[in-house]
Amino acid sequence: MSGDREDILDNYQEIRKIDVQGMLEIVEDFPNQCIQAVEIAKGTDFSGVSGPFSCLLVQGVGGSGVSGDLVKALVEEALEVPFLVNKRYGTPGFVGESTLVFAVSYSGNTEETLIPLRDILFRGAELICLTSGGQLAAFARQNGKVLIELPGGLQPRAAIGYLFLPLLLSLGELGIFKIEEADLEESLEVLSDMAEALAFRTPARDNQAKKLAALLWGKLPIAYGSEGISGAAALRWKCQFNENSKIPSFWNSFPELNHNETVGWELLKDITRRFALVLLQDKKGRVRNAQRMEITKELVKKQFGLVTAVKARGESPLAQLLSLIYLGDVTSVYLAILNEVDPTPVERIRALKENLARLG
Ligand code: PA5
């Protein structure tokens, strides 16, 4: 990349010419959004929800549904009951009276999230709704279900703090999975420490997100993490590169990718040299996965135009997960700016929903 182009990232006027709707400011403000999200969770009355539950299911897609993947990554190994994220119209057959369903849709108007709800209630499942309004809020009110009402006016993916933290913390309120207060405090501190380092006013030479965006510019990012938090973060990175940076991107996680995808990095080098492998590394994950990552890197690195690794910050799993999300989100917006594309609109998603609506 030419120095001139990278300089755009240090020029606020130039950024705002591209980032017309101010996505950068919104993602930079993630630490504050998380603080507010904690307050929302603490202010919600869950007294009408009573377990025990034999299964937890998050119903939601896209920028909303990913909150379920992130929560699942944190809690799944500690839970004694299954945790599923359902991203389709159909409802699994086991959903019944002892299932707790979280319907998550930031807009409140997404059909894949709304359509299964009548059937879910008919089967006697308990329901908690997270939304900023729309039909989902109306449905919760009409049926006397817990409604976690989120501040509106954002793109769903930019509301990830609002979507993810109340979902996670509600599990504590319901006695299902408790995040320790110390871990929550550490997580908010880690985010606040990162804020200045990633902010627009920190020049590219000292700013990890700007440097990473510059490295990735012109390449197709492949995000790899490990089972658990870094794998879930890899999914988030991929989606943010798609929706903010408007580029193709793919993700996968260890160990499964070693049993198929690793072999695929063998031919078509004329294409894959324009790919960048981004390895997301957490601490305290399974040693075996960290070893797999190192070995895989050595095996496939010649196939890529760039291989780079990013380390999670903090100690608790929550802090590490949030730190990876924060870095990925900001990087994806800087990359949009380098691509000279407004990160906010998602015209394809809008057109799809509009075309489907026309079909009735
Ligand atoms: O990021 C986006 O805009 C999409 O992935 C949406 O989240 C998705 O279309 C679902 O909409 P909602 O999150 O409002 O349910």
mmCIF file of C-alpha atoms and ligand atoms in Angstrom:
data_model
loop_
_atom_site.group_PDB
_atom_site.id
_atom_site.type_symbol
_atom_site.label_atom_id
_atom_site.label_comp_id
_atom_site.label_asym_id
_atom_site.label_seq_id
_atom_site.Cartn_x
_atom_site.Cartn_y
_atom_site.Cartn_z
ATOM 1 C CA MET A 1 0.000 0.000 0.000
ATOM 2 C CA SER A 2 1.241 3.476 -0.785
ATOM 3 C CA GLY A 3 2.004 5.670 2.197
ATOM 4 C CA ASP A 4 -0.491 8.227 0.850
ATOM 5 C CA ARG A 5 -3.374 5.841 1.061
ATOM 6 C CA GLU A 6 -2.567 4.768 4.602
ATOM 7 C CA ASP A 7 -2.409 8.422 5.559
ATOM 8 C CA ILE A 8 -6.177 8.628 5.005
ATOM 9 C CA LEU A 9 -6.608 6.797 8.295
ATOM 10 C CA ASP A 10 -5.016 9.721 10.130
ATOM 11 C CA ASN A 11 -7.135 12.311 8.376
ATOM 12 C CA TYR A 12 -10.537 12.777 10.005
ATOM 13 C CA GLN A 13 -11.968 14.921 7.199
ATOM 14 C CA GLU A 14 -11.086 12.246 4.642
ATOM 15 C CA ILE A 15 -12.508 9.493 6.860
ATOM 16 C CA ARG A 16 -15.819 11.309 7.207
ATOM 17 C CA LYS A 17 -16.046 11.785 3.437
ATOM 18 C CA ILE A 18 -16.191 7.973 3.184
ATOM 19 C CA ASP A 19 -17.690 6.976 6.533
ATOM 20 C CA VAL A 20 -20.621 9.292 5.988
ATOM 21 C CA GLN A 21 -22.809 7.836 8.726
ATOM 22 C CA GLY A 22 -20.079 7.659 11.355
ATOM 23 C CA MET A 23 -19.624 3.898 11.845
ATOM 24 C CA LEU A 24 -16.103 4.507 13.127
ATOM 25 C CA GLU A 25 -17.343 6.559 16.058
ATOM 26 C CA ILE A 26 -19.935 3.931 16.885
ATOM 27 C CA VAL A 27 -17.469 1.040 16.941
ATOM 28 C CA GLU A 28 -14.884 3.133 18.793
ATOM 29 C CA ASP A 29 -17.504 3.683 21.461
ATOM 30 C CA PHE A 30 -17.887 -0.065 22.087
ATOM 31 C CA PRO A 31 -16.554 0.170 25.681
ATOM 32 C CA ASN A 32 -19.316 2.645 26.584
ATOM 33 C CA GLN A 33 -21.914 0.565 24.815
ATOM 34 C CA CYS A 34 -20.818 -2.383 26.955
ATOM 35 C CA ILE A 35 -21.162 -0.347 30.151
ATOM 36 C CA GLN A 36 -24.715 0.612 29.150
ATOM 37 C CA ALA A 37 -25.475 -2.963 28.153
ATOM 38 C CA VAL A 38 -24.526 -4.169 31.642
ATOM 39 C CA GLU A 39 -26.945 -1.606 33.100
ATOM 40 C CA ILE A 40 -29.705 -2.824 30.778
ATOM 41 C CA ALA A 41 -29.175 -6.402 31.909
ATOM 42 C CA LYS A 42 -29.101 -5.441 35.582
ATOM 43 C CA GLY A 43 -32.280 -3.390 35.182
ATOM 44 C CA THR A 44 -34.320 -6.223 33.633
ATOM 45 C CA ASP A 45 -36.867 -8.081 35.740
ATOM 46 C CA PHE A 46 -36.586 -11.820 35.129
ATOM 47 C CA SER A 47 -38.826 -12.820 38.022
ATOM 48 C CA GLY A 48 -41.486 -14.207 35.656
ATOM 49 C CA VAL A 49 -39.057 -16.705 34.159
ATOM 50 C CA SER A 50 -38.725 -19.913 36.080
ATOM 51 C CA GLY A 51 -36.701 -23.004 35.240
ATOM 52 C CA PRO A 52 -35.248 -25.467 35.422
ATOM 53 C CA PHE A 53 -34.601 -25.673 31.706
ATOM 54 C CA SER A 54 -33.412 -28.720 29.828
ATOM 55 C CA CYS A 55 -32.165 -26.732 26.843
ATOM 56 C CA LEU A 56 -31.300 -23.171 25.846
ATOM 57 C CA LEU A 57 -31.912 -21.923 22.330
ATOM 58 C CA VAL A 58 -31.074 -18.582 20.751
ATOM 59 C CA GLN A 59 -33.226 -17.752 17.736
ATOM 60 C CA GLY A 60 -31.644 -15.026 15.599
ATOM 61 C CA VAL A 61 -29.633 -14.381 12.454
ATOM 62 C CA GLY A 62 -26.876 -12.109 11.196
ATOM 63 C CA GLY A 63 -25.616 -9.342 13.429
ATOM 64 C CA SER A 64 -28.151 -10.349 16.083
ATOM 65 C CA GLY A 65 -27.731 -14.121 15.878
ATOM 66 C CA VAL A 66 -23.961 -13.854 16.277
ATOM 67 C CA SER A 67 -24.566 -12.742 19.871
ATOM 68 C CA GLY A 68 -25.792 -16.300 20.454
ATOM 69 C CA ASP A 69 -22.600 -17.759 18.970
ATOM 70 C CA LEU A 70 -20.483 -15.539 21.206
ATOM 71 C CA VAL A 71 -22.416 -16.441 24.361
ATOM 72 C CA LYS A 72 -22.324 -20.111 23.436
ATOM 73 C CA ALA A 73 -18.541 -19.971 23.084
ATOM 74 C CA LEU A 74 -18.253 -18.644 26.626
ATOM 75 C CA VAL A 75 -20.735 -20.831 28.450
ATOM 76 C CA GLU A 76 -21.147 -24.106 26.606
ATOM 77 C CA GLU A 77 -18.500 -26.156 28.392
ATOM 78 C CA ALA A 78 -19.795 -25.129 31.818
ATOM 79 C CA LEU A 79 -23.460 -25.838 31.142
ATOM 80 C CA GLU A 80 -25.190 -29.057 32.041
ATOM 81 C CA VAL A 81 -27.792 -28.555 29.320
ATOM 82 C CA PRO A 82 -27.376 -28.022 25.570
ATOM 83 C CA PHE A 83 -27.081 -24.496 24.157
ATOM 84 C CA LEU A 84 -28.101 -24.053 20.548
ATOM 85 C CA VAL A 85 -28.140 -21.131 18.163
ATOM 86 C CA ASN A 86 -30.910 -21.556 15.600
ATOM 87 C CA LYS A 87 -30.484 -19.522 12.414
ATOM 88 C CA ARG A 88 -33.305 -20.883 10.292
ATOM 89 C CA TYR A 89 -37.070 -20.882 9.959
ATOM 90 C CA GLY A 90 -37.464 -24.396 11.307
ATOM 91 C CA THR A 91 -37.605 -25.193 15.011
ATOM 92 C CA PRO A 92 -35.770 -28.240 16.387
ATOM 93 C CA GLY A 93 -38.176 -31.007 17.411
ATOM 94 C CA PHE A 94 -36.990 -31.119 21.019
ATOM 95 C CA VAL A 95 -38.139 -27.559 21.791
ATOM 96 C CA GLY A 96 -40.842 -27.897 24.412
ATOM 97 C CA GLU A 97 -41.992 -26.890 27.861
ATOM 98 C CA SER A 98 -38.571 -27.057 29.477
ATOM 99 C CA THR A 99 -36.782 -25.050 26.759
ATOM 100 C CA LEU A 100 -35.723 -21.454 27.291
ATOM 101 C CA VAL A 101 -35.697 -19.545 23.996
ATOM 102 C CA PHE A 102 -34.046 -16.171 23.481
ATOM 103 C CA ALA A 103 -35.411 -14.411 20.394
ATOM 104 C CA VAL A 104 -32.787 -11.895 19.321
ATOM 105 C CA SER A 105 -33.428 -9.375 16.564
ATOM 106 C CA TYR A 106 -32.088 -5.855 16.803
ATOM 107 C CA SER A 107 -34.662 -4.451 14.361
ATOM 108 C CA GLY A 108 -37.367 -6.723 15.692
ATOM 109 C CA ASN A 109 -38.585 -7.311 12.150
ATOM 110 C CA THR A 110 -36.532 -10.235 10.843
ATOM 111 C CA GLU A 111 -38.752 -12.998 9.540
ATOM 112 C CA GLU A 112 -36.501 -15.962 10.357
ATOM 113 C CA THR A 113 -36.551 -14.844 13.989
ATOM 114 C CA LEU A 114 -40.261 -14.011 14.123
ATOM 115 C CA ILE A 115 -41.856 -16.851 12.175
ATOM 116 C CA PRO A 116 -40.935 -19.695 14.588
ATOM 117 C CA LEU A 117 -42.122 -17.825 17.693
ATOM 118 C CA ARG A 118 -45.803 -18.794 17.577
ATOM 119 C CA ASP A 119 -44.870 -22.450 17.323
ATOM 120 C CA ILE A 120 -42.303 -22.031 20.102
ATOM 121 C CA LEU A 121 -44.975 -20.602 22.415
ATOM 122 C CA PHE A 122 -47.492 -23.231 21.321
ATOM 123 C CA ARG A 123 -45.042 -25.890 22.463
ATOM 124 C CA GLY A 124 -44.931 -24.246 25.883
ATOM 125 C CA ALA A 125 -41.330 -23.014 25.771
ATOM 126 C CA GLU A 126 -40.298 -20.009 27.866
ATOM 127 C CA LEU A 127 -39.347 -16.951 25.810
ATOM 128 C CA ILE A 128 -37.161 -13.890 26.387
ATOM 129 C CA CYS A 129 -36.993 -11.263 23.625
ATOM 130 C CA LEU A 130 -34.063 -8.910 22.929
ATOM 131 C CA THR A 131 -34.755 -6.120 20.469
ATOM 132 C CA SER A 132 -34.824 -2.397 19.942
ATOM 133 C CA GLY A 133 -38.511 -2.540 18.923
ATOM 134 C CA GLY A 134 -40.482 -3.648 15.871
ATOM 135 C CA GLN A 135 -42.702 -6.710 15.736
ATOM 136 C CA LEU A 136 -40.602 -8.641 18.238
ATOM 137 C CA ALA A 137 -41.171 -6.054 20.958
ATOM 138 C CA ALA A 138 -44.894 -6.077 20.172
ATOM 139 C CA PHE A 139 -44.941 -9.885 20.304
ATOM 140 C CA ALA A 140 -43.234 -9.934 23.707
ATOM 141 C CA ARG A 141 -45.714 -7.410 25.113
ATOM 142 C CA GLN A 142 -48.756 -9.155 23.673
ATOM 143 C CA ASN A 143 -47.680 -12.463 25.144
ATOM 144 C CA GLY A 144 -46.451 -11.151 28.485
ATOM 145 C CA LYS A 145 -42.877 -12.256 27.878
ATOM 146 C CA VAL A 146 -39.685 -10.687 29.207
ATOM 147 C CA LEU A 147 -38.581 -7.935 26.846
ATOM 148 C CA ILE A 148 -35.016 -6.661 27.000
ATOM 149 C CA GLU A 149 -35.456 -3.407 25.130
ATOM 150 C CA LEU A 150 -32.287 -2.076 23.546
ATOM 151 C CA PRO A 151 -31.457 1.455 22.419
ATOM 152 C CA GLY A 152 -32.331 1.846 18.736
ATOM 153 C CA GLY A 153 -30.881 3.686 15.766
ATOM 154 C CA LEU A 154 -27.843 1.490 15.076
ATOM 155 C CA GLN A 155 -26.994 -1.118 12.505
ATOM 156 C CA PRO A 156 -27.593 -4.507 14.173
ATOM 157 C CA ARG A 157 -23.908 -5.452 13.944
ATOM 158 C CA ALA A 158 -22.940 -2.164 15.576
ATOM 159 C CA ALA A 159 -25.158 -2.992 18.546
ATOM 160 C CA ILE A 160 -23.230 -6.118 19.472
ATOM 161 C CA GLY A 161 -22.533 -4.939 23.033
ATOM 162 C CA TYR A 162 -26.256 -4.345 23.584
ATOM 163 C CA LEU A 163 -27.156 -7.714 22.119
ATOM 164 C CA PHE A 164 -24.409 -9.875 23.587
ATOM 165 C CA LEU A 165 -24.010 -8.704 27.180
ATOM 166 C CA PRO A 166 -27.679 -8.739 28.264
ATOM 167 C CA LEU A 167 -28.026 -12.188 26.696
ATOM 168 C CA LEU A 168 -24.977 -13.410 28.600
ATOM 169 C CA LEU A 169 -25.809 -11.717 31.886
ATOM 170 C CA SER A 170 -29.418 -12.884 31.839
ATOM 171 C CA LEU A 171 -28.041 -16.397 32.269
ATOM 172 C CA GLY A 172 -26.575 -15.226 35.576
ATOM 173 C CA GLU A 173 -29.863 -13.643 36.647
ATOM 174 C CA LEU A 174 -31.611 -16.939 35.896
ATOM 175 C CA GLY A 175 -29.054 -18.986 37.847
ATOM 176 C CA ILE A 176 -27.804 -20.771 34.726
ATOM 177 C CA PHE A 177 -24.307 -19.340 34.240
ATOM 178 C CA LYS A 178 -22.749 -16.584 36.297
ATOM 179 C CA ILE A 179 -20.075 -14.221 35.032
ATOM 180 C CA GLU A 180 -18.019 -13.191 38.055
ATOM 181 C CA GLU A 181 -18.192 -9.486 38.871
ATOM 182 C CA ALA A 182 -14.365 -9.362 38.789
ATOM 183 C CA ASP A 183 -14.344 -10.753 35.232
ATOM 184 C CA LEU A 184 -16.906 -8.214 34.132
ATOM 185 C CA GLU A 185 -14.889 -5.393 35.663
ATOM 186 C CA GLU A 186 -11.686 -6.667 34.079
ATOM 187 C CA SER A 187 -13.421 -6.879 30.690
ATOM 188 C CA LEU A 188 -14.645 -3.296 30.847
ATOM 189 C CA GLU A 189 -11.172 -2.162 31.911
ATOM 190 C CA VAL A 190 -9.497 -4.007 29.040
ATOM 191 C CA LEU A 191 -11.881 -2.366 26.566
ATOM 192 C CA SER A 192 -11.328 1.034 28.074
ATOM 193 C CA ASP A 193 -7.524 0.533 27.870
ATOM 194 C CA MET A 194 -7.845 -0.430 24.214
ATOM 195 C CA ALA A 195 -10.059 2.530 23.331
ATOM 196 C CA GLU A 196 -7.309 5.132 23.099
ATOM 197 C CA ALA A 197 -4.933 2.794 21.276
ATOM 198 C CA LEU A 198 -7.478 2.029 18.540
ATOM 199 C CA ALA A 199 -9.010 5.484 18.279
ATOM 200 C CA PHE A 200 -8.861 7.614 15.178
ATOM 201 C CA ARG A 201 -6.614 10.165 16.931
ATOM 202 C CA THR A 202 -3.911 7.538 17.531
ATOM 203 C CA PRO A 203 -1.733 7.649 14.425
ATOM 204 C CA ALA A 204 -1.357 4.656 12.151
ATOM 205 C CA ARG A 205 2.197 3.975 13.304
ATOM 206 C CA ASP A 206 0.947 3.316 16.863
ATOM 207 C CA ASN A 207 -2.529 1.997 16.106
ATOM 208 C CA GLN A 208 -2.915 -1.780 15.822
ATOM 209 C CA ALA A 209 -6.259 -1.588 14.016
ATOM 210 C CA LYS A 210 -5.006 0.882 11.425
ATOM 211 C CA LYS A 211 -1.843 -1.165 10.864
ATOM 212 C CA LEU A 212 -3.832 -4.348 10.474
ATOM 213 C CA ALA A 213 -6.286 -2.717 8.062
ATOM 214 C CA ALA A 214 -3.362 -1.460 5.982
ATOM 215 C CA LEU A 215 -1.844 -4.953 5.893
ATOM 216 C CA LEU A 216 -5.146 -6.521 4.877
ATOM 217 C CA TRP A 217 -6.013 -3.961 2.253
ATOM 218 C CA GLY A 218 -6.428 -5.600 -1.186
ATOM 219 C CA LYS A 219 -6.498 -9.089 0.325
ATOM 220 C CA LEU A 220 -9.208 -11.559 1.221
ATOM 221 C CA PRO A 221 -9.024 -12.254 4.958
ATOM 222 C CA ILE A 222 -9.327 -15.799 6.249
ATOM 223 C CA ALA A 223 -9.925 -15.629 10.019
ATOM 224 C CA TYR A 224 -8.979 -18.677 12.063
ATOM 225 C CA GLY A 225 -9.566 -19.181 15.778
ATOM 226 C CA SER A 226 -9.822 -22.178 18.056
ATOM 227 C CA GLU A 227 -12.855 -23.931 19.516
ATOM 228 C CA GLY A 228 -14.433 -21.580 22.043
ATOM 229 C CA ILE A 229 -13.837 -17.866 22.182
ATOM 230 C CA SER A 230 -11.310 -17.211 19.429
ATOM 231 C CA GLY A 231 -13.311 -19.375 17.020
ATOM 232 C CA ALA A 232 -16.446 -17.356 17.767
ATOM 233 C CA ALA A 233 -14.423 -14.160 17.336
ATOM 234 C CA ALA A 234 -13.211 -15.437 13.947
ATOM 235 C CA LEU A 235 -16.851 -15.716 12.833
ATOM 236 C CA ARG A 236 -17.453 -12.145 13.987
ATOM 237 C CA TRP A 237 -14.347 -10.874 12.149
ATOM 238 C CA LYS A 238 -15.498 -12.546 8.928
ATOM 239 C CA CYS A 239 -18.980 -11.021 9.172
ATOM 240 C CA GLN A 240 -17.570 -7.563 9.907
ATOM 241 C CA PHE A 241 -15.203 -7.758 6.924
ATOM 242 C CA ASN A 242 -18.226 -8.705 4.796
ATOM 243 C CA GLU A 243 -20.618 -6.052 6.057
ATOM 244 C CA ASN A 244 -18.357 -3.131 6.979
ATOM 245 C CA SER A 245 -15.431 -3.557 4.575
ATOM 246 C CA LYS A 246 -17.628 -5.037 1.783
ATOM 247 C CA ILE A 247 -15.171 -7.798 0.917
ATOM 248 C CA PRO A 248 -15.353 -11.571 0.819
ATOM 249 C CA SER A 249 -13.966 -13.182 3.943
ATOM 250 C CA PHE A 250 -14.146 -16.628 5.488
ATOM 251 C CA TRP A 251 -13.537 -18.185 8.880
ATOM 252 C CA ASN A 252 -12.950 -21.514 10.487
ATOM 253 C CA SER A 253 -11.743 -22.947 13.774
ATOM 254 C CA PHE A 254 -9.298 -25.472 15.162
ATOM 255 C CA PRO A 255 -9.270 -28.419 15.435
ATOM 256 C CA GLU A 256 -11.884 -29.152 12.750
ATOM 257 C CA LEU A 257 -10.198 -27.158 9.994
ATOM 258 C CA ASN A 258 -7.188 -29.464 10.247
ATOM 259 C CA HIS A 259 -9.295 -32.291 8.903
ATOM 260 C CA ASN A 260 -10.288 -30.699 5.613
ATOM 261 C CA GLU A 261 -9.574 -27.002 4.946
ATOM 262 C CA THR A 262 -5.843 -27.331 5.678
ATOM 263 C CA VAL A 263 -5.535 -29.634 2.658
ATOM 264 C CA GLY A 264 -7.266 -27.089 0.446
ATOM 265 C CA TRP A 265 -4.393 -24.623 0.875
ATOM 266 C CA GLU A 266 -2.346 -26.515 -1.663
ATOM 267 C CA LEU A 267 -3.299 -25.456 -5.187
ATOM 268 C CA LEU A 268 -4.557 -22.251 -6.866
ATOM 269 C CA LYS A 269 -1.717 -20.217 -5.430
ATOM 270 C CA ASP A 270 -2.236 -17.548 -8.069
ATOM 271 C CA ILE A 271 -5.547 -16.868 -6.311
ATOM 272 C CA THR A 272 -4.675 -17.568 -2.668
ATOM 273 C CA ARG A 273 -1.637 -15.289 -2.666
ATOM 274 C CA ARG A 274 -4.209 -12.498 -2.484
ATOM 275 C CA PHE A 275 -5.587 -14.048 0.687
ATOM 276 C CA ALA A 276 -4.457 -13.067 4.180
ATOM 277 C CA LEU A 277 -4.526 -15.586 7.006
ATOM 278 C CA VAL A 278 -5.411 -13.947 10.310
ATOM 279 C CA LEU A 279 -4.845 -16.166 13.331
ATOM 280 C CA LEU A 280 -6.820 -15.157 16.406
ATOM 281 C CA GLN A 281 -5.125 -16.402 19.543
ATOM 282 C CA ASP A 282 -6.637 -16.671 22.989
ATOM 283 C CA LYS A 283 -4.828 -17.447 26.226
ATOM 284 C CA LYS A 284 -5.692 -20.410 28.395
ATOM 285 C CA GLY A 285 -7.353 -22.252 25.535
ATOM 286 C CA ARG A 286 -6.466 -25.867 24.876
ATOM 287 C CA VAL A 287 -2.712 -26.212 24.358
ATOM 288 C CA ARG A 288 -3.366 -28.720 21.626
ATOM 289 C CA ASN A 289 -5.229 -26.115 19.555
ATOM 290 C CA ALA A 290 -2.402 -23.597 19.992
ATOM 291 C CA GLN A 291 0.025 -26.258 18.771
ATOM 292 C CA ARG A 292 -2.236 -27.007 15.834
ATOM 293 C CA MET A 293 -2.298 -23.317 14.931
ATOM 294 C CA GLU A 294 1.509 -23.094 14.886
ATOM 295 C CA ILE A 295 1.945 -26.273 12.866
ATOM 296 C CA THR A 296 -0.783 -25.261 10.420
ATOM 297 C CA LYS A 297 0.766 -21.833 9.959
ATOM 298 C CA GLU A 298 4.069 -23.419 8.942
ATOM 299 C CA LEU A 299 2.330 -25.863 6.597
ATOM 300 C CA VAL A 300 0.223 -23.321 4.712
ATOM 301 C CA LYS A 301 2.013 -19.973 5.001
ATOM 302 C CA LYS A 302 3.556 -20.066 1.506
ATOM 303 C CA GLN A 303 0.059 -20.160 0.063
ATOM 304 C CA PHE A 304 -0.913 -16.753 1.489
ATOM 305 C CA GLY A 305 0.065 -13.215 0.613
ATOM 306 C CA LEU A 306 0.169 -12.499 4.338
ATOM 307 C CA VAL A 307 -0.011 -14.425 7.587
ATOM 308 C CA THR A 308 -0.539 -12.482 10.761
ATOM 309 C CA ALA A 309 -1.524 -13.303 14.334
ATOM 310 C CA VAL A 310 -3.587 -11.305 16.791
ATOM 311 C CA LYS A 311 -3.579 -11.982 20.519
ATOM 312 C CA ALA A 312 -6.562 -11.557 22.800
ATOM 313 C CA ARG A 313 -6.078 -9.162 25.712
ATOM 314 C CA GLY A 314 -7.013 -9.633 29.319
ATOM 315 C CA GLU A 315 -7.190 -12.774 31.391
ATOM 316 C CA SER A 316 -10.817 -13.776 31.787
ATOM 317 C CA PRO A 317 -12.472 -15.466 28.791
ATOM 318 C CA LEU A 318 -14.987 -12.599 28.623
ATOM 319 C CA ALA A 319 -12.262 -9.944 28.448
ATOM 320 C CA GLN A 320 -10.411 -11.919 25.800
ATOM 321 C CA LEU A 321 -13.506 -12.375 23.675
ATOM 322 C CA LEU A 322 -14.521 -8.714 23.910
ATOM 323 C CA SER A 323 -10.976 -7.576 23.126
ATOM 324 C CA LEU A 324 -10.940 -9.627 19.926
ATOM 325 C CA ILE A 325 -14.355 -8.324 18.912
ATOM 326 C CA TYR A 326 -13.299 -4.737 19.535
ATOM 327 C CA LEU A 327 -10.114 -5.002 17.511
ATOM 328 C CA GLY A 328 -11.868 -6.794 14.641
ATOM 329 C CA ASP A 329 -14.724 -4.320 14.500
ATOM 330 C CA VAL A 330 -12.481 -1.259 14.387
ATOM 331 C CA THR A 331 -10.130 -2.898 11.872
ATOM 332 C CA SER A 332 -13.052 -3.710 9.567
ATOM 333 C CA VAL A 333 -14.127 -0.061 9.560
ATOM 334 C CA TYR A 334 -10.606 1.214 8.838
ATOM 335 C CA LEU A 335 -10.460 -1.326 6.027
ATOM 336 C CA ALA A 336 -13.750 0.032 4.642
ATOM 337 C CA ILE A 337 -12.186 3.488 4.620
ATOM 338 C CA LEU A 338 -9.127 2.202 2.756
ATOM 339 C CA ASN A 339 -11.564 0.530 0.337
ATOM 340 C CA GLU A 340 -13.290 3.901 -0.022
ATOM 341 C CA VAL A 341 -16.632 2.369 0.809
ATOM 342 C CA ASP A 342 -19.149 3.583 3.378
ATOM 343 C CA PRO A 343 -19.120 0.924 6.124
ATOM 344 C CA THR A 344 -22.705 1.531 7.259
ATOM 345 C CA PRO A 345 -25.154 0.632 4.461
ATOM 346 C CA VAL A 346 -25.701 -3.045 3.693
ATOM 347 C CA GLU A 347 -27.495 -2.599 0.415
ATOM 348 C CA ARG A 348 -27.594 -6.304 -0.463
ATOM 349 C CA ILE A 349 -29.311 -7.202 2.814
ATOM 350 C CA ARG A 350 -31.804 -4.386 2.340
ATOM 351 C CA ALA A 351 -32.529 -5.430 -1.262
ATOM 352 C CA LEU A 352 -32.943 -9.058 -0.250
ATOM 353 C CA LYS A 353 -35.443 -8.249 2.473
ATOM 354 C CA GLU A 354 -37.314 -5.908 0.132
ATOM 355 C CA ASN A 355 -37.499 -8.516 -2.651
ATOM 356 C CA LEU A 356 -38.702 -11.177 -0.233
ATOM 357 C CA ALA A 357 -41.337 -8.826 1.145
ATOM 358 C CA ARG A 358 -42.610 -8.194 -2.369
ATOM 359 C CA LEU A 359 -43.132 -11.928 -2.812
ATOM 360 C CA GLY A 360 -45.452 -11.805 0.193
HETATM 361 O O1 PA5 B 1 -25.837 -6.988 10.164
HETATM 362 C C1 PA5 B 1 -26.935 -6.907 9.646
HETATM 363 O O2 PA5 B 1 -27.461 -5.846 9.305
HETATM 364 C C2 PA5 B 1 -27.707 -8.177 9.399
HETATM 365 O O3 PA5 B 1 -26.880 -9.293 9.536
HETATM 366 C C3 PA5 B 1 -28.905 -8.239 10.348
HETATM 367 O O4 PA5 B 1 -28.449 -8.405 11.659
HETATM 368 C C4 PA5 B 1 -29.808 -9.388 9.923
HETATM 369 O O5 PA5 B 1 -30.335 -9.154 8.644
HETATM 370 C C5 PA5 B 1 -30.954 -9.589 10.899
HETATM 371 O O6 PA5 B 1 -31.579 -8.404 11.253
HETATM 372 P P1 PA5 B 1 -31.844 -8.132 12.797
HETATM 373 O O7 PA5 B 1 -30.493 -8.168 13.432
HETATM 374 O O8 PA5 B 1 -32.487 -6.800 12.866
HETATM 375 O O9 PA5 B 1 -32.719 -9.249 13.233
#
